[in-house]
Amino acid sequence: MVESGSRVRGIQRTPEGHRLTVWSRSATSMELRLFDRDDPDWLRASLPMERVGDDFTIDTPLLELGTPYAVGVDGPTGPGHAFDPGRHAIPPHARGIVRTPHGQHRATVVDPAFDWGDVPRPHVPLDRQVIYEAHVKGLTKLSPHMPEELRGTYAGLAHPSTIGYLKDLGVTTVQLLPIHQFVSEQRLIRQGRVNYWGYNTLSWFAPHSDYASRGARFDGTGGVLREVKGMVRLLHEAGLQVFLDVVYNHTAEEGADGPPSSLRLIDNASYYRTGPDGECIDYTGCGNTLDCSEHAAEELVLDSLRYWHREVHVDGFRFDLAPVLGRRADGAFDPEHPLLRRIVTDPLLAGATMIAEPWDVGPDGWQTGRFPDGFGEWNDRYRDTARQFWLSDYRSFRHGGDGATGVGPLAHAVSGSEGLIASERGPLQSVNFITAHDGFTLADLTRYDRKHNEANGEENRDGTDGNHSYNHGIEGRTDDVAVQLDRRKSMRNLLGTLLVSAGVPMLTMGDEFGRSQRGNNNAYCQDSALTWMRWDRRDWQDAFLEQTRRLLQLRREHPALRPLEYGQTGQRVAGSSRLDWWNAAGLRMTIDDWDHSHDRTMQMLAESTPVEEPYSRVLVIFHGSPRDTRVTTPVADGATALELLWDSAADHQGAERVVPGDAVAMTAMSMRVYAVHGMPAAGAPAPTVMRLRSPASPPSPATTSPPTP
């Protein structure tokens, strides 16, 4: 059951059996339909439901554990309505879903009981979070470290070998691509393809059954749900948080000709955006749009979030195409939308992390930086800036151009994107990423100048063309050792930039060792070895994995790299990092250096002002020029030595210790990280810190992530 306002909706246990309550403002009648356990296509009984306000309810002993059920709904005709009492509708609060032999779906009555023991939720402060975006099936489908029946399942993700790998890597949080019950789009089914990513939700309460092990799938009393809860419990025991990627912007019912299965049959006019003639309004690119200006839709989203947070112990949520949730009745995005405010203030969601994907395809769809306090946001500006500085500008240099990005935009991104993210929200509201499930992998960013999505069956029209990638002279795989080494350095530059930046970093599954999808930047319909993570690695991949672990260790050990607040000019703020900027000559950056930096070199000296953490100072040298150079390190107050911690130009790290003011040799297009030893003199005045701001203007349409078709 789920409490929505003062009412309980869904299944509720009673002394006589179970009660089902379904909301519909527009319906005129509703009946409960019960099906045979062994053949859920066989209708056994139809029972009328009683109307109480806008709820329809029934108490019956026939609703037993494992019983498949649906509802039949009748109502008015006319624009906006889509009632069809001849069809079986899945109640939206159903916790279990089974598929019939003829390909339809039924809700099932499940047992919610689960022993959580004394396992607490991991408490991971925002500044220590490192998100690992993963696909439940893809992460372990090829794993040799577990029984075959567990590969690609919830239980496989929670297997000791998987948990050990994640812990050894150094991430804190596993963010799973959608695990709400989903189906493939009708277009993909006709093509003989499947929806692999899962952004086509059938039910916002039931876990996707195909990710469960065989025994759980055939346990209609809630085996799938128990396996999900068991996965969460084991991840929590290991200290790992669990976030879910949730799709509340649209459903699997698609457009007007799509397959009605739930909300459309129960009350289309109250759940979906429609035009004057009842046509679907599509702000998602998927055929329909949830109308969150309607109270029913708002309550349904909140009910689902509360359920997964309170009863399944999920720690956070990433909202796909999140502006949909903040659109008023007139379609305009409103940062003060009641649903957005309720998500971050609801006491039943206290402690949950909320992250917005801040764009959709509706009017004014790019809303990065505009979500209310309490939401983190995927920072696509950060992604594009880092890619352009290290990749597309590099290509420009190789072809005789000047490049388009100076050091200023990169400094703005690395220091927390203040100006794009409101100052009062702080840098930790920026979720920084170089790659995500949608787009090139990290390795493919350095292998391909253009997308190669031919296998998707859309004549390579799908997926973005604005990748800011660079193939380093050869498209695709090559045996040219020089090109291979150059690509790996570029990968390390991107990864190193991500992990020294203020904000919350997100890694994509497999990027830690250079996983490739052979140039497919929209592999949403590829459920194969193309998208599954390989566990057999080459020597260079093992070396790259070790570099990733090293960078994550540096981030953990140096609070200067993960400030809680933006620094203030001329003063220290507890929890902020004081950032000083120097040029290649070891002098403080001037306006000319920011705007017209010909050598594209800057040095960032980050100094922590901790609340309860050890003091740390770190020097990061960014050298974005295609020419080798010598960089004079800054003479910072009280600094006695610089210890090299990481160098993107080297496959394997070596020790180096220099005196502040010494010159160091920087390889073309590379970066270094040094620990700064020595304490500032007591009472030394703080230098004037240049605060880096940029206008929060939207990127060009070519660089705005499109939704999955």
XYZ file of C-alpha atoms in Angstrom:
709
model
C 0.000 0.000 0.000
C 1.017 3.616 -0.499
C -0.378 6.505 1.483
C -1.308 9.362 -0.846
C -2.473 12.325 1.186
C -4.986 10.879 3.658
C -5.880 7.832 1.511
C -4.169 4.506 0.972
C -3.893 3.457 -2.673
C -2.832 0.156 -4.119
C -3.089 -3.120 -2.193
C -3.700 -3.069 1.562
C -3.867 -6.177 3.739
C -7.159 -6.548 5.696
C -8.493 -9.205 8.110
C -10.632 -10.591 5.293
C -7.881 -10.621 2.655
C -6.760 -7.564 0.708
C -8.240 -4.226 -0.301
C -7.516 -2.591 -3.656
C -7.929 1.169 -4.088
C -7.491 2.907 -7.458
C -7.893 6.636 -8.125
C -9.827 7.992 -11.122
C -11.608 11.327 -11.202
C -13.164 10.835 -14.639
C -14.220 7.169 -14.568
C -17.895 6.248 -14.172
C -17.318 2.629 -13.119
C -14.495 0.222 -12.354
C -14.241 -3.515 -11.753
C -11.559 -5.788 -10.367
C -10.539 -8.602 -12.699
C -8.869 -11.703 -11.251
C -6.820 -14.132 -13.350
C -5.527 -17.663 -12.938
C -2.102 -17.999 -11.342
C -0.918 -20.621 -13.806
C -2.426 -18.902 -16.853
C -2.761 -15.128 -16.321
C -4.527 -14.840 -19.683
C -7.491 -16.742 -18.170
C -10.001 -14.380 -16.524
C -11.521 -16.109 -13.483
C -13.746 -13.406 -12.017
C -14.876 -9.787 -12.382
C -16.016 -7.901 -9.278
C -17.523 -4.381 -9.167
C -15.632 -1.763 -7.175
C -17.260 0.862 -4.979
C -16.708 4.567 -5.615
C -15.663 6.685 -2.611
C -14.956 10.239 -3.765
C -12.429 9.907 -6.591
C -11.302 6.467 -5.410
C -12.643 3.067 -6.419
C -12.164 0.354 -3.802
C -12.933 -3.305 -3.088
C -12.308 -5.752 -0.220
C -12.129 -9.410 -1.166
C -10.516 -12.625 0.086
C -9.895 -13.561 -3.566
C -6.960 -11.126 -3.720
C -4.451 -13.633 -2.369
C -0.663 -13.529 -2.546
C 0.480 -14.300 -6.075
C -2.910 -13.578 -7.661
C -2.697 -11.807 -11.044
C -5.189 -8.963 -11.367
C -6.147 -5.881 -13.385
C -9.019 -3.425 -13.524
C -11.581 -2.647 -16.192
C -12.579 1.011 -16.356
C -15.443 2.794 -18.117
C -16.009 6.499 -18.484
C -16.984 9.338 -20.793
C -15.917 9.715 -24.387
C -14.650 12.884 -25.999
C -11.395 14.850 -26.194
C -8.770 13.772 -23.675
C -10.519 10.548 -22.634
C -9.391 7.058 -23.666
C -11.564 4.682 -21.638
C -11.900 1.164 -23.043
C -13.609 -1.258 -20.634
C -12.719 -4.144 -22.926
C -9.030 -3.769 -21.993
C -7.323 -4.808 -18.767
C -5.549 -1.906 -17.010
C -2.661 -2.270 -14.570
C -3.355 -0.231 -11.409
C -0.547 2.343 -11.129
C 0.468 1.339 -7.574
C 1.023 -2.354 -8.426
C 4.210 -3.683 -6.799
C 4.498 -6.793 -8.891
C 4.021 -7.391 -12.638
C 3.835 -10.672 -14.568
C 3.750 -11.221 -18.319
C 1.084 -13.471 -19.803
C 1.806 -16.119 -22.472
C 0.222 -13.763 -25.015
C 2.505 -10.845 -24.117
C 0.162 -8.808 -21.953
C 0.902 -7.779 -18.366
C -0.956 -8.247 -15.105
C -0.428 -6.863 -11.641
C 0.204 -9.390 -8.863
C -0.318 -9.340 -5.113
C 3.101 -9.510 -3.445
C 4.299 -9.961 0.102
C 6.186 -6.794 1.148
C 7.829 -8.411 4.185
C 11.637 -8.335 4.279
C 14.199 -8.626 7.030
C 16.492 -5.575 6.793
C 18.285 -6.579 9.979
C 20.343 -3.836 11.549
C 21.900 -2.678 8.273
C 21.924 1.133 8.237
C 21.806 3.321 5.182
C 25.326 4.473 4.317
C 25.910 8.103 5.182
C 28.067 9.540 2.413
C 28.467 13.335 2.563
C 27.913 15.033 -0.789
C 31.536 16.096 -1.080
C 32.646 12.471 -0.792
C 30.132 11.047 -3.244
C 31.496 9.467 -6.414
C 28.639 8.175 -8.555
C 29.062 5.095 -10.750
C 26.354 4.893 -13.416
C 25.681 1.233 -14.219
C 23.226 -1.069 -15.958
C 21.995 -3.975 -13.830
C 22.277 -6.525 -16.623
C 25.238 -5.033 -18.455
C 27.481 -4.823 -15.405
C 27.622 -8.568 -14.686
C 26.285 -10.371 -17.770
C 29.833 -11.355 -18.807
C 31.265 -11.721 -15.316
C 33.237 -14.958 -14.848
C 33.250 -14.500 -11.072
C 29.765 -15.816 -10.251
C 27.417 -18.681 -11.143
C 25.932 -18.308 -14.623
C 22.372 -18.031 -13.276
C 23.295 -14.858 -11.392
C 24.911 -13.034 -14.303
C 22.956 -9.969 -15.368
C 20.697 -9.973 -12.300
C 20.077 -7.981 -9.147
C 21.713 -10.822 -7.223
C 24.697 -10.649 -9.574
C 25.146 -6.966 -8.883
C 25.170 -7.771 -5.167
C 27.554 -10.717 -5.571
C 30.734 -10.398 -3.465
C 32.870 -10.172 -6.614
C 30.891 -7.208 -7.970
C 30.806 -5.410 -4.646
C 34.516 -6.059 -4.187
C 35.259 -4.548 -7.593
C 33.239 -1.400 -6.838
C 34.816 -0.979 -3.407
C 38.311 -1.508 -4.783
C 37.634 1.045 -7.511
C 36.749 3.638 -4.890
C 33.247 4.753 -5.851
C 30.665 5.407 -3.161
C 27.364 5.281 -4.996
C 25.873 2.971 -7.623
C 23.350 4.752 -9.846
C 21.292 2.187 -11.743
C 19.696 2.777 -15.103
C 15.916 2.290 -14.811
C 14.767 -0.753 -12.866
C 11.061 0.137 -12.805
C 9.173 -2.449 -14.869
C 9.559 -1.414 -18.508
C 8.785 -2.748 -21.974
C 10.168 -2.210 -25.455
C 8.569 0.335 -27.765
C 6.255 -0.971 -30.476
C 8.640 0.270 -33.166
C 11.520 -1.732 -31.688
C 9.371 -4.848 -31.354
C 8.431 -4.631 -35.033
C 12.138 -4.349 -35.884
C 13.049 -7.339 -33.738
C 14.955 -5.112 -31.303
C 14.572 -4.365 -27.592
C 14.777 -1.400 -25.274
C 18.002 -2.087 -23.368
C 18.337 1.063 -21.287
C 14.835 0.863 -19.804
C 13.487 4.393 -20.341
C 9.986 3.153 -21.238
C 8.213 2.574 -17.938
C 5.210 0.301 -17.524
C 4.928 0.634 -13.735
C 6.571 3.055 -11.284
C 6.271 0.667 -8.317
C 7.128 -2.791 -9.645
C 10.799 -3.745 -10.196
C 11.760 -4.985 -13.651
C 11.328 -8.751 -13.510
C 13.778 -9.649 -16.305
C 16.693 -8.530 -14.106
C 15.812 -11.075 -11.420
C 17.226 -14.590 -11.173
C 15.051 -17.417 -12.484
C 13.738 -18.536 -9.111
C 12.694 -15.022 -8.148
C 10.966 -14.420 -11.493
C 8.755 -17.464 -11.010
C 7.846 -16.563 -7.425
C 4.675 -14.540 -7.963
C 4.386 -13.676 -4.283
C 7.162 -11.092 -4.557
C 10.372 -12.914 -5.391
C 11.579 -10.136 -7.682
C 10.951 -7.475 -5.047
C 12.775 -9.520 -2.402
C 15.789 -9.927 -4.694
C 15.895 -6.152 -5.228
C 15.712 -5.531 -1.499
C 18.411 -8.126 -0.938
C 20.629 -6.335 -3.453
C 20.118 -3.018 -1.679
C 20.818 -4.571 1.714
C 24.093 -6.151 0.575
C 25.266 -2.951 -1.109
C 24.441 -1.046 2.063
C 26.359 -3.567 4.163
C 29.371 -2.757 1.996
C 28.863 0.978 2.549
C 27.648 1.647 -1.007
C 24.691 3.908 -1.711
C 22.023 2.980 -4.275
C 20.506 5.608 -6.578
C 17.851 4.904 -9.200
C 17.434 6.570 -12.575
C 13.668 7.235 -12.639
C 11.479 8.093 -15.631
C 8.450 10.071 -14.467
C 8.213 12.234 -17.588
C 6.433 9.703 -19.837
C 5.234 6.089 -19.895
C 5.282 3.069 -22.195
C 1.804 3.937 -23.494
C 3.536 6.052 -26.169
C 1.470 8.300 -28.481
C -2.164 8.158 -29.572
C -1.623 4.860 -31.390
C 0.483 3.365 -28.617
C -0.404 0.369 -26.438
C -2.779 1.429 -23.612
C -1.949 -0.471 -20.446
C -2.496 1.664 -17.328
C -2.913 5.438 -16.886
C -4.484 5.968 -20.318
C -7.236 3.472 -19.538
C -7.740 4.652 -15.957
C -7.881 8.444 -16.494
C -5.981 9.764 -19.509
C -7.250 13.327 -19.053
C -5.944 13.539 -15.486
C -2.488 12.059 -16.042
C -1.266 13.190 -19.476
C -0.808 16.510 -21.219
C -3.337 16.832 -24.013
C -4.284 19.536 -26.490
C -7.736 21.040 -27.149
C -8.731 18.083 -29.319
C -7.370 15.515 -26.894
C -4.121 14.987 -28.802
C -0.978 14.014 -26.905
C 1.450 16.850 -26.142
C 4.962 15.473 -26.404
C 7.749 17.218 -24.447
C 9.755 13.997 -24.173
C 10.222 12.703 -27.710
C 8.506 9.482 -26.605
C 4.880 10.124 -27.555
C 3.333 11.323 -24.290
C 4.099 13.609 -21.356
C 2.998 13.267 -17.741
C 1.032 16.368 -16.727
C 2.560 17.318 -13.393
C 0.329 20.396 -13.160
C -2.422 17.882 -12.312
C -2.642 16.860 -8.673
C -3.131 13.191 -9.580
C 0.162 13.012 -11.464
C 1.962 14.952 -8.738
C 0.737 12.561 -6.048
C 1.602 9.495 -8.110
C 5.221 10.624 -8.547
C 5.546 11.342 -4.829
C 3.942 8.022 -3.898
C 6.470 6.175 -6.037
C 9.451 8.075 -4.615
C 8.280 7.488 -1.047
C 7.809 3.798 -1.716
C 11.280 3.224 -3.154
C 12.960 5.364 -0.494
C 11.086 4.116 2.573
C 10.298 0.508 1.723
C 13.105 -0.457 -0.672
C 15.686 1.759 1.102
C 16.880 3.477 -2.079
C 19.164 6.411 -1.221
C 18.640 8.771 -4.140
C 17.067 9.412 -7.514
C 18.194 10.806 -10.861
C 15.205 12.272 -12.729
C 15.179 11.692 -16.481
C 14.076 14.788 -18.494
C 13.344 16.554 -15.214
C 11.902 19.857 -16.584
C 8.703 17.894 -17.338
C 8.158 17.625 -13.575
C 8.304 21.405 -13.237
C 6.013 22.483 -16.081
C 2.863 24.422 -15.218
C -0.514 23.985 -16.896
C 0.577 26.432 -19.609
C 3.661 24.287 -20.316
C 6.214 26.781 -18.966
C 8.954 25.524 -16.644
C 8.714 26.894 -13.099
C 11.578 26.313 -10.612
C 9.019 26.880 -7.851
C 6.657 24.223 -9.182
C 4.839 22.491 -6.289
C 6.083 19.040 -7.295
C 9.736 20.118 -7.408
C 9.392 21.795 -4.020
C 7.617 18.812 -2.494
C 10.276 16.392 -3.744
C 12.994 18.195 -1.769
C 10.893 19.085 1.302
C 8.701 16.013 1.838
C 9.590 14.623 5.302
C 9.071 11.070 4.005
C 11.886 11.675 1.512
C 14.258 13.226 4.044
C 17.851 12.183 3.443
C 17.353 11.135 -0.175
C 19.632 12.654 -2.809
C 17.794 14.228 -5.753
C 19.506 14.799 -9.116
C 17.867 16.391 -12.156
C 18.657 15.816 -15.793
C 17.814 19.475 -16.454
C 16.607 19.346 -20.056
C 13.725 18.007 -22.124
C 12.488 18.709 -25.675
C 9.657 21.048 -24.696
C 9.722 24.851 -24.985
C 12.769 26.358 -23.242
C 13.855 22.815 -22.523
C 17.410 23.609 -21.363
C 17.153 24.483 -17.651
C 20.615 23.673 -16.288
C 21.228 25.687 -13.132
C 17.568 26.605 -12.572
C 16.344 23.794 -10.344
C 15.549 24.630 -6.715
C 17.946 24.141 -3.839
C 18.014 20.482 -2.872
C 18.453 19.213 -6.426
C 21.799 18.291 -7.871
C 21.968 18.738 -11.633
C 23.730 16.979 -14.463
C 26.084 19.663 -15.751
C 26.180 19.337 -19.528
C 28.099 22.623 -19.792
C 30.885 21.012 -17.765
C 30.878 17.971 -20.063
C 31.091 20.025 -23.243
C 33.779 22.372 -21.910
C 36.091 19.558 -20.828
C 35.625 17.650 -24.084
C 36.234 20.739 -26.186
C 39.376 21.780 -24.300
C 41.027 18.364 -24.458
C 39.605 16.883 -27.682
C 37.947 19.046 -30.323
C 40.438 21.879 -29.773
C 43.241 19.338 -30.111
C 41.815 18.313 -33.466
C 41.709 21.979 -34.470
C 45.384 22.405 -33.582
C 46.302 19.332 -35.603
C 44.578 20.859 -38.647
C 46.197 24.280 -38.324
C 43.461 25.989 -36.315
C 43.616 27.929 -33.051
C 41.047 26.015 -31.044
C 37.880 27.522 -29.622
C 38.405 27.225 -25.869
C 40.861 29.172 -23.737
C 41.671 28.315 -20.160
C 38.914 30.525 -18.711
C 35.948 28.244 -19.464
C 37.832 25.213 -18.179
C 38.763 27.049 -14.972
C 35.113 28.001 -14.505
C 34.048 24.381 -14.912
C 36.780 22.963 -12.668
C 36.056 25.454 -9.886
C 32.387 24.439 -9.618
C 30.526 26.314 -12.399
C 29.582 29.266 -10.209
C 27.282 31.528 -12.173
C 25.688 28.588 -13.924
C 24.963 27.056 -10.511
C 23.661 29.742 -8.150
C 26.222 30.790 -5.530
C 23.945 30.021 -2.607
C 23.492 26.427 -3.816
C 27.211 25.680 -3.863
C 29.434 23.579 -6.139
C 28.117 20.250 -4.872
C 24.861 20.853 -6.746
C 26.841 20.330 -9.956
C 27.018 16.673 -10.967
C 30.060 16.687 -13.232
C 30.462 14.089 -15.940
C 32.426 13.486 -19.111
C 30.263 10.615 -20.338
C 26.955 8.965 -19.480
C 24.978 6.016 -20.817
C 23.717 8.377 -23.531
C 26.661 9.208 -25.817
C 30.168 7.998 -26.556
C 32.093 6.058 -23.947
C 35.324 7.650 -22.733
C 37.391 5.452 -25.049
C 35.145 6.176 -28.035
C 35.484 9.924 -27.479
C 39.141 9.451 -28.438
C 38.528 6.955 -31.265
C 35.748 8.468 -33.355
C 35.057 11.835 -34.946
C 31.490 10.829 -35.783
C 28.859 8.453 -34.458
C 28.438 4.934 -35.864
C 24.877 3.946 -34.976
C 24.053 1.925 -38.074
C 23.190 -1.135 -35.978
C 20.266 0.753 -34.415
C 18.226 0.530 -37.629
C 17.702 4.263 -38.072
C 20.242 4.856 -40.848
C 22.568 6.565 -38.359
C 20.106 9.431 -37.815
C 19.670 8.786 -34.095
C 22.036 10.036 -31.390
C 23.671 13.427 -31.137
C 26.165 14.773 -33.670
C 27.618 17.272 -31.173
C 30.129 14.983 -29.495
C 33.252 17.206 -29.202
C 35.265 14.042 -29.822
C 38.584 13.487 -31.617
C 39.809 10.290 -33.270
C 43.482 11.420 -33.095
C 43.921 10.991 -36.823
C 42.389 7.564 -37.466
C 38.695 6.688 -37.251
C 38.095 3.646 -35.034
C 40.489 0.981 -33.826
C 44.100 1.039 -34.952
C 47.376 -0.777 -34.407
C 49.306 2.496 -34.657
C 51.079 2.624 -31.293
C 51.614 6.408 -31.386
C 47.891 7.008 -31.916
C 47.018 4.547 -29.169
C 49.289 6.310 -26.668
C 47.952 9.714 -27.646
C 44.374 8.546 -27.163
C 45.117 7.147 -23.729
C 46.669 10.420 -22.648
C 43.544 12.262 -23.766
C 41.411 9.809 -21.802
C 43.533 10.439 -18.724
C 43.237 14.205 -19.213
C 39.450 13.960 -19.241
C 39.304 11.608 -16.274
C 41.859 13.634 -14.325
C 39.963 16.868 -14.957
C 36.746 15.264 -13.724
C 38.272 14.029 -10.487
C 40.034 17.261 -9.495
C 36.930 19.390 -10.128
C 34.645 20.920 -7.512
C 31.269 19.192 -7.595
C 30.053 15.586 -7.480
C 31.762 13.407 -10.125
C 29.964 10.684 -12.051
C 31.733 7.829 -13.845
C 30.079 5.634 -16.459
C 30.355 1.849 -16.202
C 33.501 0.641 -17.925
C 35.083 4.050 -18.487
C 37.450 3.274 -15.636
C 39.346 0.939 -17.976
C 38.395 2.158 -21.455
C 35.284 0.209 -22.518
C 34.238 0.768 -26.152
C 30.892 0.546 -27.959
C 32.573 0.728 -31.372
C 31.377 4.267 -31.970
C 27.692 3.765 -31.125
C 26.659 6.827 -29.130
C 23.007 5.834 -28.655
C 23.095 2.140 -27.794
C 19.637 2.150 -26.191
C 18.487 -0.842 -28.289
C 21.682 -2.922 -28.109
C 21.343 -5.697 -25.528
C 24.514 -7.563 -26.449
C 28.236 -7.791 -25.854
C 28.426 -4.322 -27.432
C 26.954 -2.808 -24.259
C 27.820 -5.418 -21.628
C 30.931 -4.765 -19.575
C 33.858 -7.064 -20.290
C 35.788 -8.433 -17.336
C 38.793 -9.658 -19.343
C 41.088 -6.680 -19.824
C 44.210 -5.981 -21.813
C 47.396 -4.780 -20.146
C 46.784 -1.140 -21.038
C 43.263 -1.380 -19.602
C 44.581 -2.734 -16.323
C 47.024 0.174 -16.226
C 44.220 2.644 -16.935
C 42.068 1.063 -14.225
C 44.908 1.543 -11.765
C 45.137 5.218 -12.774
C 41.398 5.613 -12.113
C 41.807 4.093 -8.664
C 44.724 6.441 -7.999
C 42.746 9.532 -8.978
C 39.817 8.491 -6.802
C 42.215 7.973 -3.900
C 43.647 11.474 -4.421
C 40.163 12.926 -4.345
C 39.380 11.134 -1.084
C 42.605 12.237 0.571
C 42.518 15.908 -0.432
C 39.514 17.949 0.726
C 40.906 20.918 -1.216
C 39.553 19.193 -4.357
C 35.991 18.848 -3.061
C 34.828 22.115 -1.467
C 31.418 22.408 0.158
C 31.002 26.088 -0.700
C 32.253 28.562 -3.252
C 35.232 30.554 -1.941
C 34.859 34.241 -1.187
C 37.134 37.044 -2.366
C 39.846 37.779 0.181
C 38.482 35.581 2.937
C 38.249 31.975 3.992
C 34.888 30.265 4.236
C 34.618 27.053 6.240
C 34.162 24.160 3.842
C 35.300 26.088 0.783
C 38.571 25.792 -1.078
C 40.638 28.869 -1.748
C 41.679 28.765 -5.375
C 44.687 30.690 -6.665
C 45.459 30.727 -10.369
C 48.896 31.013 -11.954
C 50.189 31.087 -15.509
C 53.003 29.082 -17.107
C 55.593 31.562 -15.835
C 54.547 31.004 -12.228
C 52.860 34.427 -12.038
C 49.293 35.158 -11.046
C 46.874 35.001 -13.938
C 46.006 38.303 -15.566
C 42.938 39.200 -17.603
C 45.034 38.717 -20.714
C 45.993 35.228 -19.536
C 42.330 34.307 -19.105
C 41.114 35.737 -22.379
C 44.109 35.320 -24.681
C 46.148 32.477 -23.254
C 48.314 31.464 -26.199
C 50.012 28.613 -24.368
C 46.662 27.368 -22.906
C 48.398 26.686 -19.612
C 47.108 27.432 -16.133
C 47.994 26.271 -12.652
C 45.313 25.860 -9.974
C 46.440 25.948 -6.351
C 43.594 24.601 -4.222
C 43.820 25.088 -0.467
C 41.274 23.575 1.892
C 39.564 25.423 4.704
C 38.192 22.318 6.390
C 35.578 21.983 9.073
C 36.775 18.635 10.442
C 39.273 17.457 7.854
C 43.061 17.609 7.619
C 44.533 20.610 5.904
C 45.488 20.048 2.269
C 46.981 22.015 -0.615
C 47.082 20.666 -4.145
C 48.604 22.137 -7.301
C 47.061 21.087 -10.620
C 48.780 22.058 -13.886
C 46.590 22.072 -17.010
C 48.598 22.271 -20.231
C 46.250 22.307 -23.228
C 48.792 23.167 -25.918
C 49.948 20.780 -28.683
C 53.538 21.763 -27.857
C 55.782 20.561 -25.026
C 56.760 23.336 -22.644
C 58.365 24.111 -19.300
C 56.127 25.478 -16.572
C 57.466 27.402 -13.588
C 55.676 26.274 -10.453
C 54.293 28.989 -8.150
C 55.969 30.035 -4.912
C 53.042 29.747 -2.528
C 53.137 31.034 1.022
C 54.827 28.502 3.315
C 55.254 25.861 0.583
C 58.450 23.842 0.991
C 58.083 21.111 -1.646
C 55.856 19.818 -4.414
C 55.314 16.057 -4.593
C 54.053 14.648 -7.885
C 50.930 12.587 -7.278
C 49.709 11.977 -10.819
C 50.778 12.727 -14.400
C 48.433 12.192 -17.354
C 51.386 11.804 -19.727
C 52.537 8.597 -18.031
C 50.982 5.133 -18.125
C 52.618 4.378 -14.788
C 53.246 6.969 -12.103
C 56.741 7.742 -10.858
C 57.918 9.772 -7.883
C 59.067 13.361 -8.339
C 59.691 16.086 -5.795
C 60.513 19.684 -6.732
C 60.987 22.972 -4.925
C 58.344 25.691 -5.469
C 59.596 27.978 -8.222
C 61.316 25.160 -10.125
C 60.402 24.613 -13.751
C 58.856 21.277 -14.727
C 58.633 19.767 -18.203
C 55.055 19.398 -19.444
C 54.266 17.158 -22.378
C 51.860 18.489 -25.014
C 48.198 18.213 -23.980
C 48.730 16.935 -20.452
C 48.083 17.673 -16.787
C 49.774 16.994 -13.462
C 48.693 16.932 -9.834
C 51.127 17.817 -7.013
C 50.709 17.746 -3.256
C 51.991 21.008 -1.739
C 53.954 20.458 1.467
C 54.411 23.139 4.089
C 51.986 25.370 5.981
C 51.237 29.048 5.328
C 52.725 31.445 7.840
C 50.454 32.201 10.773
C 48.483 35.369 10.153
C 49.521 35.635 6.518
C 47.012 37.682 4.547
C 44.857 35.753 2.107
C 45.482 36.696 -1.503
C 42.764 38.196 -3.628
C 41.003 35.302 -5.328
C 39.557 35.729 -8.785
C 36.036 34.305 -8.785
C 35.279 32.696 -12.079
C 31.785 33.252 -13.381
C 30.165 32.794 -16.746
C 26.738 33.661 -18.106
C 24.205 30.861 -17.770
C 23.292 30.843 -21.430
C 22.173 27.594 -23.058
C 24.492 25.579 -25.267
C 23.757 25.189 -28.939
C 21.108 22.566 -29.771
C 23.829 20.301 -31.146
C 25.384 19.961 -27.695
C 22.179 19.490 -25.743
C 21.616 15.835 -24.935
C 18.583 14.518 -26.811
C 16.189 12.099 -25.129
C 16.166 8.482 -26.056
C 13.748 7.893 -28.913
